[in-house]
């Protein structure tokens, strides 16, 4: 279970660092997706891609949402399912 949480932490920190960048306010949702794809590639994120994220820019607020699950087999027909859902937002009107 630890690798799944570590990968989620990498995803979360990649999104947060992008949203903290002052240039993010000028980017379209497509450009945000491309920037996140590059960060995911550099950080070797394999569980999801930037195409799996919800990225919207509405009313001056940029939102990035994650919603995915990881299944890890334990033994025989028993698996652990971990669900990761989160929403990150930045007011780009500033």
Short mmCIF file of N, CA and C in Angstrom, two decimals:
data_model
loop_
_atom_site.label_atom_id
_atom_site.label_comp_id
_atom_site.label_asym_id
_atom_site.label_seq_id
_atom_site.Cartn_x
_atom_site.Cartn_y
_atom_site.Cartn_z
N UNK A 1 0.81 -1.20 0.00
CA UNK A 1 0.00 0.00 0.00
C UNK A 1 0.85 1.27 0.00
N UNK A 2 2.03 1.18 0.55
CA UNK A 2 2.90 2.35 0.65
C UNK A 2 3.24 2.94 -0.72
N UNK A 3 3.60 2.13 -1.73
CA UNK A 3 3.91 2.73 -3.04
C UNK A 3 2.74 3.52 -3.64
N UNK A 4 1.51 3.06 -3.43
CA UNK A 4 0.35 3.78 -3.96
C UNK A 4 0.21 5.15 -3.30
N UNK A 5 0.42 5.20 -1.99
CA UNK A 5 0.34 6.47 -1.28
C UNK A 5 1.51 7.39 -1.64
N UNK A 6 2.66 6.83 -1.86
CA UNK A 6 3.81 7.63 -2.27
C UNK A 6 3.57 8.23 -3.65
N UNK A 7 2.99 7.44 -4.55
CA UNK A 7 2.70 7.95 -5.90
C UNK A 7 1.62 9.03 -5.84
N UNK A 8 0.61 8.85 -4.98
CA UNK A 8 -0.40 9.89 -4.82
C UNK A 8 0.23 11.17 -4.28
N UNK A 9 1.15 11.04 -3.35
CA UNK A 9 1.85 12.21 -2.81
C UNK A 9 2.62 12.93 -3.91
N UNK A 10 3.23 12.19 -4.81
CA UNK A 10 3.95 12.78 -5.95
C UNK A 10 2.98 13.52 -6.87
N UNK A 11 1.83 12.90 -7.15
CA UNK A 11 0.81 13.53 -7.99
C UNK A 11 0.33 14.83 -7.35
N UNK A 12 0.01 14.74 -6.06
CA UNK A 12 -0.49 15.89 -5.33
C UNK A 12 0.53 17.03 -5.30
N UNK A 13 1.78 16.73 -5.02
CA UNK A 13 2.80 17.78 -4.96
C UNK A 13 3.08 18.37 -6.35
N UNK A 14 2.98 17.56 -7.40
CA UNK A 14 3.16 18.08 -8.76
C UNK A 14 2.07 19.09 -9.11
N UNK A 15 0.84 18.76 -8.76
CA UNK A 15 -0.28 19.67 -9.04
C UNK A 15 -0.14 20.94 -8.22
N UNK A 16 0.15 20.80 -6.93
CA UNK A 16 0.29 21.97 -6.06
C UNK A 16 1.41 22.90 -6.52
N UNK A 17 2.53 22.32 -6.93
CA UNK A 17 3.65 23.17 -7.37
C UNK A 17 3.31 23.91 -8.66
N UNK A 18 2.56 23.26 -9.55
CA UNK A 18 2.15 23.93 -10.78
C UNK A 18 1.19 25.08 -10.47
N UNK A 19 0.25 24.84 -9.55
CA UNK A 19 -0.71 25.88 -9.21
C UNK A 19 -0.08 27.05 -8.47
N UNK A 20 1.04 26.83 -7.80
CA UNK A 20 1.73 27.91 -7.10
C UNK A 20 2.52 28.80 -8.05
N UNK A 21 2.81 28.30 -9.24
CA UNK A 21 3.56 29.08 -10.22
C UNK A 21 2.70 30.25 -10.70
N UNK A 22 3.27 31.44 -10.72
CA UNK A 22 2.52 32.64 -11.10
C UNK A 22 2.10 32.62 -12.58
N UNK A 23 2.81 31.89 -13.41
CA UNK A 23 2.49 31.83 -14.84
C UNK A 23 1.26 30.96 -15.13
N UNK A 24 0.82 30.18 -14.16
CA UNK A 24 -0.32 29.28 -14.35
C UNK A 24 -1.58 30.05 -14.71
N UNK A 25 -1.73 31.26 -14.22
CA UNK A 25 -2.92 32.06 -14.50
C UNK A 25 -3.08 32.33 -15.99
N UNK A 26 -1.99 32.35 -16.73
CA UNK A 26 -2.03 32.64 -18.16
C UNK A 26 -2.28 31.41 -19.02
N UNK A 27 -2.25 30.21 -18.42
CA UNK A 27 -2.36 28.98 -19.18
C UNK A 27 -3.81 28.56 -19.39
N UNK A 28 -4.07 27.96 -20.53
CA UNK A 28 -5.38 27.37 -20.80
C UNK A 28 -5.41 25.99 -20.14
N UNK A 29 -6.60 25.39 -19.99
CA UNK A 29 -6.66 24.03 -19.42
C UNK A 29 -5.80 23.02 -20.20
N UNK A 30 -5.74 23.17 -21.52
CA UNK A 30 -4.91 22.26 -22.33
C UNK A 30 -3.44 22.42 -21.98
N UNK A 31 -3.00 23.67 -21.81
CA UNK A 31 -1.60 23.93 -21.46
C UNK A 31 -1.27 23.45 -20.04
N UNK A 32 -2.24 23.56 -19.14
CA UNK A 32 -2.06 23.03 -17.78
C UNK A 32 -1.88 21.52 -17.85
N UNK A 33 -2.70 20.86 -18.67
CA UNK A 33 -2.61 19.40 -18.84
C UNK A 33 -1.24 19.00 -19.39
N UNK A 34 -0.75 19.75 -20.37
CA UNK A 34 0.57 19.46 -20.94
C UNK A 34 1.68 19.65 -19.91
N UNK A 35 1.58 20.70 -19.11
CA UNK A 35 2.59 20.95 -18.07
C UNK A 35 2.58 19.84 -17.02
N UNK A 36 1.38 19.38 -16.66
CA UNK A 36 1.28 18.29 -15.69
C UNK A 36 1.80 16.99 -16.27
N UNK A 37 1.55 16.77 -17.55
CA UNK A 37 2.07 15.56 -18.21
C UNK A 37 3.59 15.52 -18.13
N UNK A 38 4.23 16.66 -18.35
CA UNK A 38 5.69 16.74 -18.26
C UNK A 38 6.16 16.45 -16.84
N UNK A 39 5.48 17.02 -15.85
CA UNK A 39 5.85 16.78 -14.45
C UNK A 39 5.66 15.32 -14.07
N UNK A 40 4.57 14.72 -14.56
CA UNK A 40 4.33 13.30 -14.26
C UNK A 40 5.40 12.42 -14.90
N UNK A 41 5.82 12.76 -16.10
CA UNK A 41 6.88 12.00 -16.77
C UNK A 41 8.19 12.11 -16.01
N UNK A 42 8.55 13.30 -15.61
CA UNK A 42 9.79 13.52 -14.86
C UNK A 42 9.78 12.76 -13.54
N UNK A 43 8.62 12.77 -12.85
CA UNK A 43 8.50 12.13 -11.55
C UNK A 43 8.10 10.65 -11.63
N UNK A 44 8.02 10.12 -12.84
CA UNK A 44 7.71 8.71 -13.09
C UNK A 44 6.38 8.29 -12.48
N UNK A 45 5.36 9.09 -12.70
CA UNK A 45 4.00 8.74 -12.27
C UNK A 45 3.41 7.84 -13.34
N UNK A 46 3.02 6.63 -12.95
CA UNK A 46 2.52 5.66 -13.91
C UNK A 46 1.06 5.28 -13.71
N UNK A 47 0.51 5.57 -12.54
CA UNK A 47 -0.84 5.11 -12.24
C UNK A 47 -1.91 5.89 -13.00
N UNK A 48 -1.66 7.17 -13.27
CA UNK A 48 -2.56 7.99 -14.08
C UNK A 48 -1.73 8.90 -14.98
N UNK A 49 -2.41 9.51 -15.93
CA UNK A 49 -1.76 10.54 -16.75
C UNK A 49 -2.53 11.84 -16.58
N UNK A 50 -2.03 12.89 -17.11
CA UNK A 50 -2.71 14.19 -17.00
C UNK A 50 -4.05 14.15 -17.73
N UNK A 51 -4.21 13.25 -18.70
CA UNK A 51 -5.48 13.11 -19.41
C UNK A 51 -6.58 12.57 -18.51
N UNK A 52 -6.21 11.93 -17.40
CA UNK A 52 -7.18 11.37 -16.46
C UNK A 52 -7.66 12.39 -15.43
N UNK A 53 -7.08 13.57 -15.44
CA UNK A 53 -7.44 14.61 -14.48
C UNK A 53 -8.57 15.47 -15.03
N UNK A 54 -9.37 16.00 -14.14
CA UNK A 54 -10.37 16.98 -14.53
C UNK A 54 -9.76 18.37 -14.37
N UNK A 55 -9.65 19.12 -15.46
CA UNK A 55 -9.05 20.45 -15.42
C UNK A 55 -10.05 21.44 -16.00
N UNK A 56 -10.48 22.38 -15.16
CA UNK A 56 -11.44 23.39 -15.62
C UNK A 56 -10.98 24.77 -15.17
N UNK A 57 -11.35 25.75 -15.97
CA UNK A 57 -11.07 27.15 -15.65
C UNK A 57 -12.38 27.89 -15.82
N UNK A 58 -13.01 28.22 -14.69
CA UNK A 58 -14.34 28.81 -14.74
C UNK A 58 -14.42 29.98 -13.77
N UNK A 59 -14.80 31.12 -14.27
CA UNK A 59 -14.97 32.29 -13.43
C UNK A 59 -13.70 32.73 -12.73
N UNK A 60 -12.56 32.53 -13.35
CA UNK A 60 -11.31 32.95 -12.76
C UNK A 60 -10.72 31.97 -11.76
N UNK A 61 -11.32 30.78 -11.66
CA UNK A 61 -10.81 29.76 -10.75
C UNK A 61 -10.40 28.55 -11.57
N UNK A 62 -9.14 28.15 -11.39
CA UNK A 62 -8.61 26.97 -12.05
C UNK A 62 -8.73 25.80 -11.09
N UNK A 63 -9.40 24.73 -11.52
CA UNK A 63 -9.57 23.55 -10.67
C UNK A 63 -8.97 22.33 -11.36
N UNK A 64 -8.25 21.55 -10.56
CA UNK A 64 -7.69 20.28 -11.02
C UNK A 64 -8.20 19.21 -10.06
N UNK A 65 -8.89 18.21 -10.58
CA UNK A 65 -9.43 17.15 -9.73
C UNK A 65 -8.82 15.80 -10.10
N UNK A 66 -8.57 15.00 -9.07
CA UNK A 66 -8.11 13.63 -9.25
C UNK A 66 -9.19 12.70 -8.73
N UNK A 67 -9.37 11.59 -9.41
CA UNK A 67 -10.33 10.57 -8.99
C UNK A 67 -9.92 9.26 -9.64
N UNK A 68 -9.22 8.44 -8.87
CA UNK A 68 -8.78 7.15 -9.40
C UNK A 68 -8.64 6.16 -8.26
N UNK A 69 -8.51 4.89 -8.62
CA UNK A 69 -8.32 3.87 -7.61
C UNK A 69 -7.19 2.92 -8.01
N UNK A 70 -6.59 2.36 -7.00
CA UNK A 70 -5.49 1.41 -7.20
C UNK A 70 -5.90 0.10 -6.54
N UNK A 71 -5.76 -1.01 -7.27
CA UNK A 71 -6.06 -2.34 -6.73
C UNK A 71 -4.76 -3.11 -6.59
N UNK A 72 -4.53 -3.61 -5.41
CA UNK A 72 -3.33 -4.40 -5.14
C UNK A 72 -3.75 -5.78 -4.63
N UNK A 73 -3.33 -6.83 -5.32
CA UNK A 73 -3.69 -8.18 -4.85
C UNK A 73 -2.96 -8.52 -3.54
N UNK A 74 -3.69 -9.16 -2.65
CA UNK A 74 -3.10 -9.60 -1.38
C UNK A 74 -2.75 -11.09 -1.47
N UNK A 75 -3.78 -11.90 -1.61
CA UNK A 75 -3.61 -13.34 -1.74
C UNK A 75 -4.89 -13.92 -2.34
N UNK A 76 -4.75 -15.01 -3.03
CA UNK A 76 -5.85 -15.73 -3.67
C UNK A 76 -6.78 -14.75 -4.38
N UNK A 77 -8.01 -14.59 -3.90
CA UNK A 77 -8.95 -13.69 -4.57
C UNK A 77 -9.24 -12.44 -3.73
N UNK A 78 -8.32 -12.09 -2.86
CA UNK A 78 -8.49 -10.92 -1.99
C UNK A 78 -7.55 -9.80 -2.47
N UNK A 79 -8.13 -8.63 -2.66
CA UNK A 79 -7.35 -7.47 -3.09
C UNK A 79 -7.68 -6.28 -2.20
N UNK A 80 -6.78 -5.34 -2.17
CA UNK A 80 -7.00 -4.07 -1.47
C UNK A 80 -7.30 -3.03 -2.54
N UNK A 81 -8.34 -2.24 -2.31
CA UNK A 81 -8.69 -1.16 -3.23
C UNK A 81 -8.50 0.16 -2.49
N UNK A 82 -7.68 1.03 -3.07
CA UNK A 82 -7.43 2.35 -2.50
C UNK A 82 -7.97 3.39 -3.47
N UNK A 83 -8.79 4.30 -2.95
CA UNK A 83 -9.40 5.34 -3.77
C UNK A 83 -8.78 6.69 -3.43
N UNK A 84 -8.41 7.42 -4.46
CA UNK A 84 -7.79 8.73 -4.28
C UNK A 84 -8.63 9.77 -5.02
N UNK A 85 -9.25 10.67 -4.25
CA UNK A 85 -10.05 11.75 -4.81
C UNK A 85 -9.62 13.04 -4.13
N UNK A 86 -9.39 14.06 -4.93
CA UNK A 86 -9.00 15.34 -4.36
C UNK A 86 -9.27 16.44 -5.37
N UNK A 87 -9.39 17.65 -4.87
CA UNK A 87 -9.60 18.81 -5.74
C UNK A 87 -8.62 19.90 -5.32
N UNK A 88 -7.93 20.44 -6.29
CA UNK A 88 -6.97 21.52 -6.07
C UNK A 88 -7.49 22.72 -6.85
N UNK A 89 -7.43 23.90 -6.26
CA UNK A 89 -7.92 25.07 -6.99
C UNK A 89 -7.02 26.28 -6.73
N UNK A 90 -7.08 27.18 -7.69
CA UNK A 90 -6.32 28.43 -7.59
C UNK A 90 -7.15 29.52 -8.21
N UNK A 91 -7.24 30.63 -7.51
CA UNK A 91 -7.92 31.81 -8.04
C UNK A 91 -6.92 32.53 -8.94
N UNK A 92 -7.17 32.50 -10.24
CA UNK A 92 -6.22 33.07 -11.20
C UNK A 92 -6.53 34.53 -11.52
N UNK A 93 -7.49 35.12 -10.85
CA UNK A 93 -7.84 36.52 -11.09
C UNK A 93 -6.88 37.47 -10.40
N UNK A 94 -6.06 36.97 -9.51
CA UNK A 94 -5.16 37.82 -8.71
C UNK A 94 -4.03 38.36 -9.53
#
